[in-house]
Tab-separated table of C-alpha atoms in Angstrom:
chain	number	residue	atom	x	y	z
A	71	UNK	CA	0.000	0.000	0.000
A	72	UNK	CA	1.736	3.137	-1.287
A	73	UNK	CA	0.928	6.780	-0.663
A	74	UNK	CA	2.747	9.590	-2.433
A	75	UNK	CA	2.815	13.336	-2.742
A	76	UNK	CA	4.005	15.456	-5.634
A	77	UNK	CA	1.587	18.368	-5.387
A	78	UNK	CA	2.750	21.865	-4.264
A	79	UNK	CA	3.495	22.018	-0.525
A	80	UNK	CA	4.178	25.062	1.612
A	81	UNK	CA	7.723	25.159	2.948
A	82	UNK	CA	9.482	27.378	5.482
A	83	UNK	CA	13.010	28.703	5.735
A	84	UNK	CA	15.096	27.565	8.690
A	85	UNK	CA	18.627	28.333	9.872
A	86	UNK	CA	20.881	25.910	11.700
A	87	UNK	CA	22.778	26.276	14.949
A	88	UNK	CA	25.888	27.060	12.902
A	89	UNK	CA	24.493	30.561	12.358
A	90	UNK	CA	24.127	31.115	16.097
A	91	UNK	CA	27.648	29.788	16.695
A	92	UNK	CA	29.040	32.118	14.019
A	93	UNK	CA	27.275	35.105	15.607
A	94	UNK	CA	28.607	34.177	19.056
A	95	UNK	CA	32.169	33.905	17.746
A	96	UNK	CA	31.880	37.234	15.921
A	97	UNK	CA	30.481	38.942	19.036
A	98	UNK	CA	33.356	37.649	21.159
A	99	UNK	CA	35.905	38.758	18.569
A	100	UNK	CA	34.717	42.369	18.346
A	101	UNK	CA	33.895	42.793	22.046
A	102	UNK	CA	37.398	44.019	22.870
A	103	UNK	CA	37.585	46.492	19.985
A	104	UNK	CA	36.739	50.197	20.172
A	105	UNK	CA	33.012	50.858	19.938
A	106	UNK	CA	33.011	52.457	16.469
A	107	UNK	CA	35.223	49.786	14.944
A	108	UNK	CA	33.211	47.047	16.686
A	109	UNK	CA	29.959	48.382	15.228
A	110	UNK	CA	31.442	48.556	11.730
A	111	UNK	CA	32.933	45.055	11.896
A	112	UNK	CA	29.804	43.609	13.503
A	113	UNK	CA	27.611	45.128	10.785
A	114	UNK	CA	29.889	43.843	8.037
A	115	UNK	CA	30.045	40.393	9.623
A	116	UNK	CA	26.277	40.179	9.965
A	117	UNK	CA	25.878	41.275	6.362
A	118	UNK	CA	28.285	38.589	5.152
A	119	UNK	CA	26.544	35.960	7.291
A	120	UNK	CA	23.113	36.948	5.952
A	121	UNK	CA	24.446	36.737	2.405
A	122	UNK	CA	25.839	33.267	3.075
A	123	UNK	CA	22.534	32.143	4.613
A	124	UNK	CA	20.584	33.413	1.616
A	125	UNK	CA	23.007	31.785	-0.821
A	126	UNK	CA	22.898	28.493	1.078
A	127	UNK	CA	19.083	28.509	1.118
A	128	UNK	CA	18.989	29.137	-2.610
A	129	UNK	CA	21.198	26.143	-3.263
A	130	UNK	CA	19.025	23.871	-1.081
A	131	UNK	CA	16.299	21.857	-2.800
A	132	UNK	CA	12.717	22.893	-2.017
A	133	UNK	CA	9.514	20.974	-1.520
A	134	UNK	CA	8.698	21.294	-5.209
A	135	UNK	CA	11.983	19.513	-6.038
A	136	UNK	CA	11.383	16.457	-3.828
A	137	UNK	CA	8.717	13.825	-4.368
A	138	UNK	CA	8.020	11.647	-1.348
A	139	UNK	CA	6.307	8.233	-1.264
A	140	UNK	CA	5.553	5.876	1.617
A	141	UNK	CA	4.902	2.154	1.191
A	142	UNK	CA	3.301	0.234	4.081
A	143	UNK	CA	2.377	-3.484	4.024
A	144	UNK	CA	-1.328	-3.985	3.370
A	145	UNK	CA	-1.500	-6.054	6.546
A	146	UNK	CA	0.848	-5.174	9.415
A	147	UNK	CA	1.765	-7.886	11.926
A	148	UNK	CA	1.413	-7.412	15.663
A	149	UNK	CA	4.430	-7.609	17.946
A	150	UNK	CA	7.133	-7.784	15.246
A	151	UNK	CA	9.069	-5.124	13.274
A	152	UNK	CA	7.221	-4.280	10.053
A	153	UNK	CA	9.092	-2.598	7.156
A	154	UNK	CA	7.853	0.841	6.102
A	155	UNK	CA	9.599	2.273	3.047
A	156	UNK	CA	9.972	6.001	2.336
A	157	UNK	CA	11.123	6.810	-1.207
A	158	UNK	CA	12.604	10.232	-1.990
A	159	UNK	CA	12.852	11.360	-5.630
A	160	UNK	CA	14.951	14.428	-6.457
A	161	UNK	CA	13.581	16.118	-9.589
A	162	UNK	CA	16.106	18.990	-9.498
A	163	UNK	CA	19.529	19.216	-11.098
A	164	UNK	CA	21.407	19.633	-7.814
A	165	UNK	CA	22.229	17.288	-4.975
A	166	UNK	CA	19.714	17.320	-2.110
A	167	UNK	CA	20.864	16.876	1.502
A	168	UNK	CA	17.840	15.803	3.537
A	169	UNK	CA	16.855	14.794	7.029
A	170	UNK	CA	13.432	13.327	7.721
A	171	UNK	CA	11.175	12.146	10.496
A	172	UNK	CA	8.382	9.589	10.212
A	173	UNK	CA	5.100	9.847	12.138
A	174	UNK	CA	3.939	6.310	12.983
A	175	UNK	CA	0.767	5.730	15.020
A	176	UNK	CA	0.902	6.260	18.779
A	177	UNK	CA	2.342	3.230	20.544
A	178	UNK	CA	4.368	1.929	17.593
A	179	UNK	CA	8.000	1.407	18.572
A	180	UNK	CA	10.984	1.891	16.276
A	181	UNK	CA	13.422	4.538	15.066
A	182	UNK	CA	11.594	7.442	13.410
A	183	UNK	CA	14.350	9.797	12.311
A	184	UNK	CA	17.093	9.880	9.683
A	185	UNK	CA	19.574	12.671	10.290
A	186	UNK	CA	21.115	12.985	6.830
A	187	UNK	CA	20.585	11.349	3.463
A	188	UNK	CA	21.922	12.619	0.141
A	189	UNK	CA	19.835	12.249	-3.013
A	190	UNK	CA	21.752	12.757	-6.281
A	191	UNK	CA	20.453	15.094	-9.018
A	192	UNK	CA	17.476	13.478	-10.773
A	193	UNK	CA	18.034	10.452	-8.559
A	194	UNK	CA	16.214	8.686	-5.767
A	195	UNK	CA	16.850	7.047	-2.405
A	196	UNK	CA	14.737	4.581	-0.449
A	197	UNK	CA	14.834	4.464	3.352
A	198	UNK	CA	13.342	1.569	5.304
A	199	UNK	CA	11.999	2.068	8.811
A	200	UNK	CA	10.793	-0.767	11.047
A	201	UNK	CA	7.846	-0.233	13.384
A	202	UNK	CA	6.379	-2.701	15.877
A	203	UNK	CA	2.633	-2.391	16.580
A	204	UNK	CA	1.588	-3.193	20.177
A	205	UNK	CA	-1.978	-4.323	19.404
A	206	UNK	CA	-4.253	-5.433	16.592
A	207	UNK	CA	-6.729	-2.975	15.083
A	208	UNK	CA	-6.902	0.151	12.938
A	209	UNK	CA	-4.282	2.926	13.110
A	210	UNK	CA	-3.184	5.992	11.145
A	211	UNK	CA	0.238	7.153	9.984
A	212	UNK	CA	0.844	10.911	9.947
A	213	UNK	CA	2.866	13.117	7.560
A	214	UNK	CA	6.575	12.768	6.837
A	215	UNK	CA	8.564	15.801	8.043
A	216	UNK	CA	11.440	16.779	5.749
A	217	UNK	CA	14.321	19.230	5.932
A	218	UNK	CA	16.640	20.059	3.044
A	219	UNK	CA	19.828	21.878	3.974
A	220	UNK	CA	22.326	23.778	1.815
A	221	UNK	CA	25.922	22.748	1.195
A	222	UNK	CA	27.306	25.154	3.851
A	223	UNK	CA	25.007	23.714	6.520
A	224	UNK	CA	23.684	27.180	7.416
A	225	UNK	CA	20.111	27.219	6.115
A	226	UNK	CA	17.504	25.311	4.146
A	227	UNK	CA	13.808	24.540	3.808
A	228	UNK	CA	11.464	22.414	5.871
A	229	UNK	CA	8.001	21.058	5.112
A	230	UNK	CA	5.650	18.165	5.751
A	231	UNK	CA	4.683	15.685	3.059
A	232	UNK	CA	0.947	14.977	3.633
A	233	UNK	CA	1.108	11.169	3.575
A	234	UNK	CA	-1.501	10.489	6.259
A	235	UNK	CA	-2.898	6.993	5.709
A	236	UNK	CA	-4.888	4.357	7.563
A	237	UNK	CA	-3.351	0.956	8.287
A	238	UNK	CA	-4.588	-2.277	9.846
A	239	UNK	CA	-2.657	-4.459	12.279
A	240	UNK	CA	-3.381	-8.196	12.104
A	241	UNK	CA	-2.076	-11.241	13.964
A	242	UNK	CA	1.503	-12.176	13.125
A	243	UNK	CA	1.223	-12.783	9.369
A	244	UNK	CA	5.000	-12.510	9.048
A	245	UNK	CA	5.357	-15.753	11.047
A	246	UNK	CA	3.141	-17.486	8.484
A	247	UNK	CA	5.270	-16.071	5.662
A	248	UNK	CA	8.470	-17.263	7.376
A	249	UNK	CA	6.970	-20.718	7.828
A	250	UNK	CA	5.932	-20.918	4.152
A	251	UNK	CA	9.384	-19.789	2.991
A	252	UNK	CA	11.272	-22.225	5.225
A	253	UNK	CA	8.895	-25.046	4.276
A	254	UNK	CA	9.722	-24.492	0.594
A	255	UNK	CA	13.424	-24.555	1.459
A	256	UNK	CA	13.039	-27.637	3.651
A	257	UNK	CA	14.483	-25.686	6.577
A	258	UNK	CA	11.663	-25.740	9.138
A	259	UNK	CA	14.087	-26.838	11.833
A	260	UNK	CA	15.303	-23.232	11.884
A	261	UNK	CA	11.962	-22.400	13.525
A	262	UNK	CA	12.167	-25.380	15.868
A	263	UNK	CA	9.490	-27.316	13.945
A	264	UNK	CA	9.942	-31.068	13.702
A	265	UNK	CA	8.828	-32.885	10.548
A	266	UNK	CA	7.079	-36.104	11.592
A	267	UNK	CA	5.991	-38.870	9.261
A	268	UNK	CA	6.453	-42.446	10.317
A	269	UNK	CA	6.047	-45.777	8.639
A	270	UNK	CA	2.803	-47.562	9.470
A	271	UNK	CA	1.101	-44.440	10.802
A	272	UNK	CA	-1.712	-42.610	9.118
A	273	UNK	CA	-4.352	-44.235	6.977
A	274	UNK	CA	-3.609	-43.403	3.349
A	275	UNK	CA	-1.133	-45.603	1.434
A	276	UNK	CA	1.798	-43.639	0.036
A	277	UNK	CA	4.651	-45.876	-1.165
A	278	UNK	CA	6.846	-48.928	-0.582
A	279	UNK	CA	10.415	-49.121	0.652
A	280	UNK	CA	12.853	-51.742	1.922
A	281	UNK	CA	12.206	-52.981	5.445
A	282	UNK	CA	14.290	-51.297	8.136
A	283	UNK	CA	14.959	-52.494	11.681
A	284	UNK	CA	12.244	-51.131	13.956
A	285	UNK	CA	9.445	-51.210	11.345
A	286	UNK	CA	6.188	-52.796	12.486
A	287	UNK	CA	5.777	-56.348	11.141
A	288	UNK	CA	2.124	-55.489	10.417
A	289	UNK	CA	3.290	-52.957	7.787
A	290	UNK	CA	5.202	-55.510	5.715
A	291	UNK	CA	3.724	-55.921	2.232
A	292	UNK	CA	4.032	-59.689	1.736
A	293	UNK	CA	3.163	-59.667	-1.984
A	294	UNK	CA	5.893	-57.121	-2.744
A	295	UNK	CA	8.226	-59.015	-0.432
A	296	UNK	CA	7.690	-62.260	-2.372
A	297	UNK	CA	8.264	-60.511	-5.697
A	298	UNK	CA	11.497	-58.794	-4.612
A	299	UNK	CA	12.820	-61.528	-2.413
A	300	UNK	CA	13.540	-59.057	0.416
A	301	UNK	CA	11.184	-57.604	3.084
A	302	UNK	CA	9.259	-54.529	1.900
A	303	UNK	CA	7.387	-52.077	4.146
A	304	UNK	CA	4.253	-50.111	3.276
A	305	UNK	CA	4.416	-46.370	4.036
A	306	UNK	CA	1.322	-44.362	4.847
A	307	UNK	CA	0.815	-40.633	4.769
A	308	UNK	CA	-1.240	-38.804	7.340
A	309	UNK	CA	-4.926	-38.609	6.535
A	310	UNK	CA	-6.173	-35.444	4.906
A	311	UNK	CA	-9.550	-33.722	5.040
A	312	UNK	CA	-9.836	-34.047	8.801
A	313	UNK	CA	-11.552	-31.384	10.906
A	314	UNK	CA	-9.625	-28.957	13.116
A	315	UNK	CA	-11.435	-26.289	15.156
A	316	UNK	CA	-9.502	-23.486	16.850
A	317	UNK	CA	-11.437	-22.523	19.987
A	318	UNK	CA	-10.070	-19.326	21.549
A	319	UNK	CA	-11.068	-18.126	25.010
A	320	UNK	CA	-11.250	-14.312	25.203
A	321	UNK	CA	-12.179	-14.218	28.883
A	322	UNK	CA	-10.574	-12.492	31.832
A	323	UNK	CA	-7.434	-14.610	32.148
A	324	UNK	CA	-6.433	-13.913	28.543
A	325	UNK	CA	-6.119	-10.170	29.233
A	326	UNK	CA	-2.888	-10.729	31.174
A	327	UNK	CA	0.328	-9.549	29.540
A	328	UNK	CA	2.935	-12.112	28.533
A	329	UNK	CA	5.930	-9.958	27.663
A	330	UNK	CA	5.091	-7.254	25.083
A	331	UNK	CA	1.883	-9.048	24.026
A	332	UNK	CA	-1.199	-10.213	25.901
A	333	UNK	CA	-1.936	-13.910	26.342
A	334	UNK	CA	-4.793	-13.506	23.888
A	335	UNK	CA	-2.476	-12.066	21.235
A	336	UNK	CA	-0.069	-14.955	21.777
A	337	UNK	CA	-2.949	-17.407	21.340
A	338	UNK	CA	-4.244	-15.625	18.234
A	339	UNK	CA	-0.778	-15.684	16.626
A	340	UNK	CA	-0.447	-19.407	17.341
A	341	UNK	CA	-3.957	-20.061	16.019
A	342	UNK	CA	-3.203	-18.273	12.745
A	343	UNK	CA	-0.028	-20.271	12.116
A	344	UNK	CA	-1.822	-23.492	13.030
A	345	UNK	CA	-4.673	-22.554	10.678
A	346	UNK	CA	-2.266	-22.032	7.789
A	347	UNK	CA	-0.480	-25.338	8.421
A	348	UNK	CA	-3.697	-27.374	8.759
A	349	UNK	CA	-5.087	-25.917	5.513
A	350	UNK	CA	-1.793	-26.717	3.780
A	351	UNK	CA	-2.256	-30.318	4.981
A	352	UNK	CA	-5.682	-30.447	3.376
A	353	UNK	CA	-7.705	-30.283	6.608
A	354	UNK	CA	-10.949	-28.434	7.174
A	355	UNK	CA	-10.322	-25.627	9.679
A	356	UNK	CA	-12.902	-23.743	11.719
A	357	UNK	CA	-12.818	-21.048	14.381
A	358	UNK	CA	-14.757	-20.489	17.612
A	359	UNK	CA	-14.156	-17.356	19.693
A	360	UNK	CA	-15.937	-17.246	23.029
A	361	UNK	CA	-16.111	-15.543	26.397
A	362	UNK	CA	-19.308	-15.469	28.411
A	363	UNK	CA	-21.042	-15.842	25.031
A	364	UNK	CA	-19.967	-17.093	21.623
A	365	UNK	CA	-18.338	-14.091	19.950
A	366	UNK	CA	-17.570	-15.503	16.525
A	367	UNK	CA	-17.898	-18.791	14.682
A	368	UNK	CA	-16.427	-19.765	11.309
A	369	UNK	CA	-17.554	-23.253	10.173
A	370	UNK	CA	-14.767	-25.658	9.140
A	371	UNK	CA	-13.800	-25.457	5.479
A	372	UNK	CA	-10.771	-26.019	3.250
A	373	UNK	CA	-8.608	-23.741	1.153
A	374	UNK	CA	-6.923	-20.374	1.128
A	375	UNK	CA	-10.240	-18.535	1.212
A	376	UNK	CA	-10.871	-20.127	4.579
A	377	UNK	CA	-7.460	-18.971	5.819
A	378	UNK	CA	-8.286	-15.391	4.856
A	379	UNK	CA	-11.750	-15.692	6.421
A	380	UNK	CA	-10.213	-16.790	9.708
A	381	UNK	CA	-7.541	-14.077	9.453
A	382	UNK	CA	-10.236	-11.404	9.096
A	383	UNK	CA	-12.206	-12.938	11.974
A	384	UNK	CA	-9.136	-12.791	14.234
A	385	UNK	CA	-8.286	-9.199	13.238
A	386	UNK	CA	-10.659	-7.525	15.703
A	387	UNK	CA	-10.865	-10.127	18.482
A	388	UNK	CA	-10.466	-8.486	21.899
A	389	UNK	CA	-10.227	-9.900	25.407
A	390	UNK	CA	-13.085	-9.249	27.830
A	391	UNK	CA	-13.116	-8.936	31.600
A	392	UNK	CA	-15.551	-11.811	32.123
A	393	UNK	CA	-15.488	-15.497	32.953
A	394	UNK	CA	-15.594	-17.824	29.926
A	395	UNK	CA	-18.575	-20.159	29.612
A	396	UNK	CA	-16.829	-23.380	28.591
A	397	UNK	CA	-20.031	-25.419	28.723
A	398	UNK	CA	-22.010	-23.057	26.516
A	399	UNK	CA	-19.177	-22.674	24.002
A	400	UNK	CA	-18.526	-26.413	23.638
A	401	UNK	CA	-22.264	-27.179	23.410
A	402	UNK	CA	-22.572	-24.566	20.651
A	403	UNK	CA	-19.588	-26.062	18.821
A	404	UNK	CA	-20.417	-29.765	19.088
A	405	UNK	CA	-23.990	-29.172	17.910
A	406	UNK	CA	-22.523	-27.879	14.650
A	407	UNK	CA	-19.881	-30.551	14.079
A	408	UNK	CA	-21.078	-33.516	12.075
A	409	UNK	CA	-17.887	-35.540	12.409
A	410	UNK	CA	-14.963	-36.133	14.727
A	411	UNK	CA	-12.714	-33.106	15.119
A	412	UNK	CA	-9.517	-31.986	16.780
A	413	UNK	CA	-10.703	-29.171	19.067
A	414	UNK	CA	-7.746	-26.940	19.919
A	415	UNK	CA	-8.854	-25.031	23.019
A	416	UNK	CA	-6.610	-22.070	23.766
A	417	UNK	CA	-7.312	-20.874	27.285
A	418	UNK	CA	-5.725	-20.356	30.686
A	419	UNK	CA	-6.737	-21.688	34.052
A	420	UNK	CA	-5.861	-20.188	37.425
A	421	UNK	CA	-7.565	-21.324	40.603
A	422	UNK	CA	-9.958	-24.192	41.349
A	423	UNK	CA	-13.125	-22.600	39.944
A	424	UNK	CA	-12.023	-22.292	36.305
A	425	UNK	CA	-10.229	-25.630	36.528
A	426	UNK	CA	-13.345	-27.474	37.699
A	427	UNK	CA	-15.515	-25.880	35.005
A	428	UNK	CA	-13.028	-26.837	32.325
A	429	UNK	CA	-12.732	-30.411	33.638
A	430	UNK	CA	-16.471	-31.001	33.396
A	431	UNK	CA	-16.709	-29.746	29.828
A	432	UNK	CA	-13.568	-31.119	28.168
A	433	UNK	CA	-14.034	-34.584	29.635
A	434	UNK	CA	-17.442	-34.778	27.935
A	435	UNK	CA	-15.879	-34.197	24.504
A	436	UNK	CA	-14.040	-37.524	24.636
A	437	UNK	CA	-14.265	-39.906	22.771
A	438	UNK	CA	-16.491	-38.209	20.174
A	439	UNK	CA	-13.830	-35.556	19.593
A	440	UNK	CA	-10.147	-35.135	20.396
A	441	UNK	CA	-9.568	-32.074	22.626
A	442	UNK	CA	-6.168	-30.401	22.819
A	443	UNK	CA	-6.045	-27.929	25.703
A	444	UNK	CA	-3.320	-25.286	25.287
A	445	UNK	CA	-2.329	-23.102	28.247
A	446	UNK	CA	0.444	-20.592	28.825
A	447	UNK	CA	2.817	-20.802	31.732
A	448	UNK	CA	3.492	-17.779	33.927
A	449	UNK	CA	7.185	-17.098	34.474
A	450	UNK	CA	6.516	-14.610	37.276
A	451	UNK	CA	4.484	-17.153	39.214
A	452	UNK	CA	7.170	-19.789	38.683
A	453	UNK	CA	9.842	-17.400	39.995
A	454	UNK	CA	7.683	-16.496	43.009
A	455	UNK	CA	7.105	-20.176	43.795
A	456	UNK	CA	10.836	-20.868	44.017
A	457	UNK	CA	11.831	-17.621	45.769
A	458	UNK	CA	13.550	-17.610	49.148
A	459	UNK	CA	11.459	-16.891	52.242
A	460	UNK	CA	12.744	-14.011	54.385
A	461	UNK	CA	9.640	-12.806	56.223
A	462	UNK	CA	5.892	-13.374	56.533
A	463	UNK	CA	5.070	-11.414	53.379
A	464	UNK	CA	7.515	-13.373	51.212
A	465	UNK	CA	6.288	-16.621	52.766
A	466	UNK	CA	2.707	-15.701	51.849
A	467	UNK	CA	3.696	-14.892	48.248
A	468	UNK	CA	5.587	-18.163	47.860
A	469	UNK	CA	2.673	-20.136	49.264
A	470	UNK	CA	0.148	-18.488	46.950
A	471	UNK	CA	2.353	-19.045	43.881
A	472	UNK	CA	2.907	-22.697	44.797
A	473	UNK	CA	-0.849	-23.219	45.294
A	474	UNK	CA	-1.595	-21.710	41.869
A	475	UNK	CA	0.953	-23.926	40.141
A	476	UNK	CA	-0.212	-27.027	42.025
A	477	UNK	CA	-3.905	-26.427	41.205
A	478	UNK	CA	-3.102	-25.958	37.532
A	479	UNK	CA	-0.873	-29.031	37.383
A	480	UNK	CA	-3.557	-31.172	39.050
A	481	UNK	CA	-6.244	-29.925	36.645
A	482	UNK	CA	-4.096	-30.601	33.607
A	483	UNK	CA	-3.184	-34.062	34.909
A	484	UNK	CA	-6.868	-34.919	35.329
A	485	UNK	CA	-7.635	-33.638	31.826
A	486	UNK	CA	-4.886	-35.828	30.441
A	487	UNK	CA	-6.162	-38.858	32.350
A	488	UNK	CA	-9.631	-38.315	30.862
A	489	UNK	CA	-8.381	-38.447	27.286
A	490	UNK	CA	-7.533	-34.840	26.523
A	491	UNK	CA	-4.191	-33.799	25.083
A	492	UNK	CA	-2.333	-31.103	27.015
A	493	UNK	CA	0.143	-28.425	25.997
A	494	UNK	CA	1.404	-26.043	28.693
A	495	UNK	CA	4.291	-23.864	27.505
A	496	UNK	CA	5.759	-20.420	27.985
A	497	UNK	CA	4.026	-17.764	25.837
A	498	UNK	CA	6.945	-17.103	23.497
A	499	UNK	CA	7.121	-20.846	22.693
A	500	UNK	CA	3.412	-21.187	21.980
A	501	UNK	CA	3.245	-20.988	18.171
A	502	UNK	CA	6.029	-23.481	17.471
A	503	UNK	CA	4.877	-25.842	20.228
A	504	UNK	CA	1.290	-25.847	18.906
A	505	UNK	CA	2.483	-26.627	15.375
A	506	UNK	CA	4.695	-29.465	16.603
A	507	UNK	CA	1.834	-30.977	18.598
A	508	UNK	CA	-0.505	-30.802	15.596
A	509	UNK	CA	2.086	-32.523	13.391
A	510	UNK	CA	2.581	-35.190	16.043
A	511	UNK	CA	-1.186	-35.829	16.277
A	512	UNK	CA	-1.394	-36.196	12.495
A	513	UNK	CA	1.669	-38.433	12.266
A	514	UNK	CA	0.430	-40.772	14.996
A	515	UNK	CA	-3.057	-40.977	13.524
A	516	UNK	CA	-4.628	-39.774	16.758
A	517	UNK	CA	-7.446	-37.928	15.003
């Protein structure tokens, strides 16, 4: 998405600090001279300085000589540096010495200023800034402030290029792009993603190969073995066209911050990457967003259109200060699923109340569906639980932290015993861990 300006813009003359320094030096030099001589020399010096300033300003390029363009990605990604390009085109026949300052939306982090860039006559220069949005949603970039200074560094012109434009911040699309690129290169291990495909697992026949130690005897193809005279193993690929539903809790516990992003934003980023991967594997992917009520539902479907539908649905999802209704959300979902599905429930549980509500609901999903409950660990609580005890206050904090961790561990253990899959990781590990668990489920034929 590119915005540009080449229409007439009002510009103003400015002088640099060099002029003030020159005046100060001149004043000090003539201070000790007789009054009449000092006045004459001071007047002459000021006249020369003014002439130099005027000459320097004339040599500096003006707003009419510089065309400015800004290019912003159509979809910005939350929590990561996004490239924003500013292109400067010099239409004059003299070299332009410019400084500029970007105006990103409030809250965006990143360097905004370039102190000096030289654009050759009838040439152009492109400058790339990187800005990190703190939240999803709609934002607005402001104008680009420009200054063009003369060769003596005494004076020049300043103006603002009116490049105000609206932008939208989505979940981390750049992570999806990185995954797609590394997948094409066969280098997913750079992201920490393990490729899993094992002989005898899955349901769709793929190919034959020579038997290797450790292969299941049940996977030996006896007809091929008799023809070749050596043992031959059947390979299966993971089944396609299975159903995966991403169920995201937007209740109170997901408002907590996990580093620079909230727990909800971490979950949304992981859900988007998981959505892309499942669609690439030929699965039908759906989305359920819920708090006290069902906020959004996208029925499971295949294809890139479904990925974009889920991306748009996740764009404006916000956490709410309310308790999630697990029972209502799962009842709503299961009434709309006609076949077995992997239900990826992204939530967080703290305390006995939420744990007990979750236990009642998720246990009822088995064996009709396969639930995968994904939670995020709290580093601060883990540090508190292992802290030294020096007084009553520290002892109380340690006890509370240990109780929270114990209650959560017990709830997750019970969920696992009742047939649910569990993933409890630190927030920054969530996306890669969720992808690895999905690949493992597919490779083992669990769904």
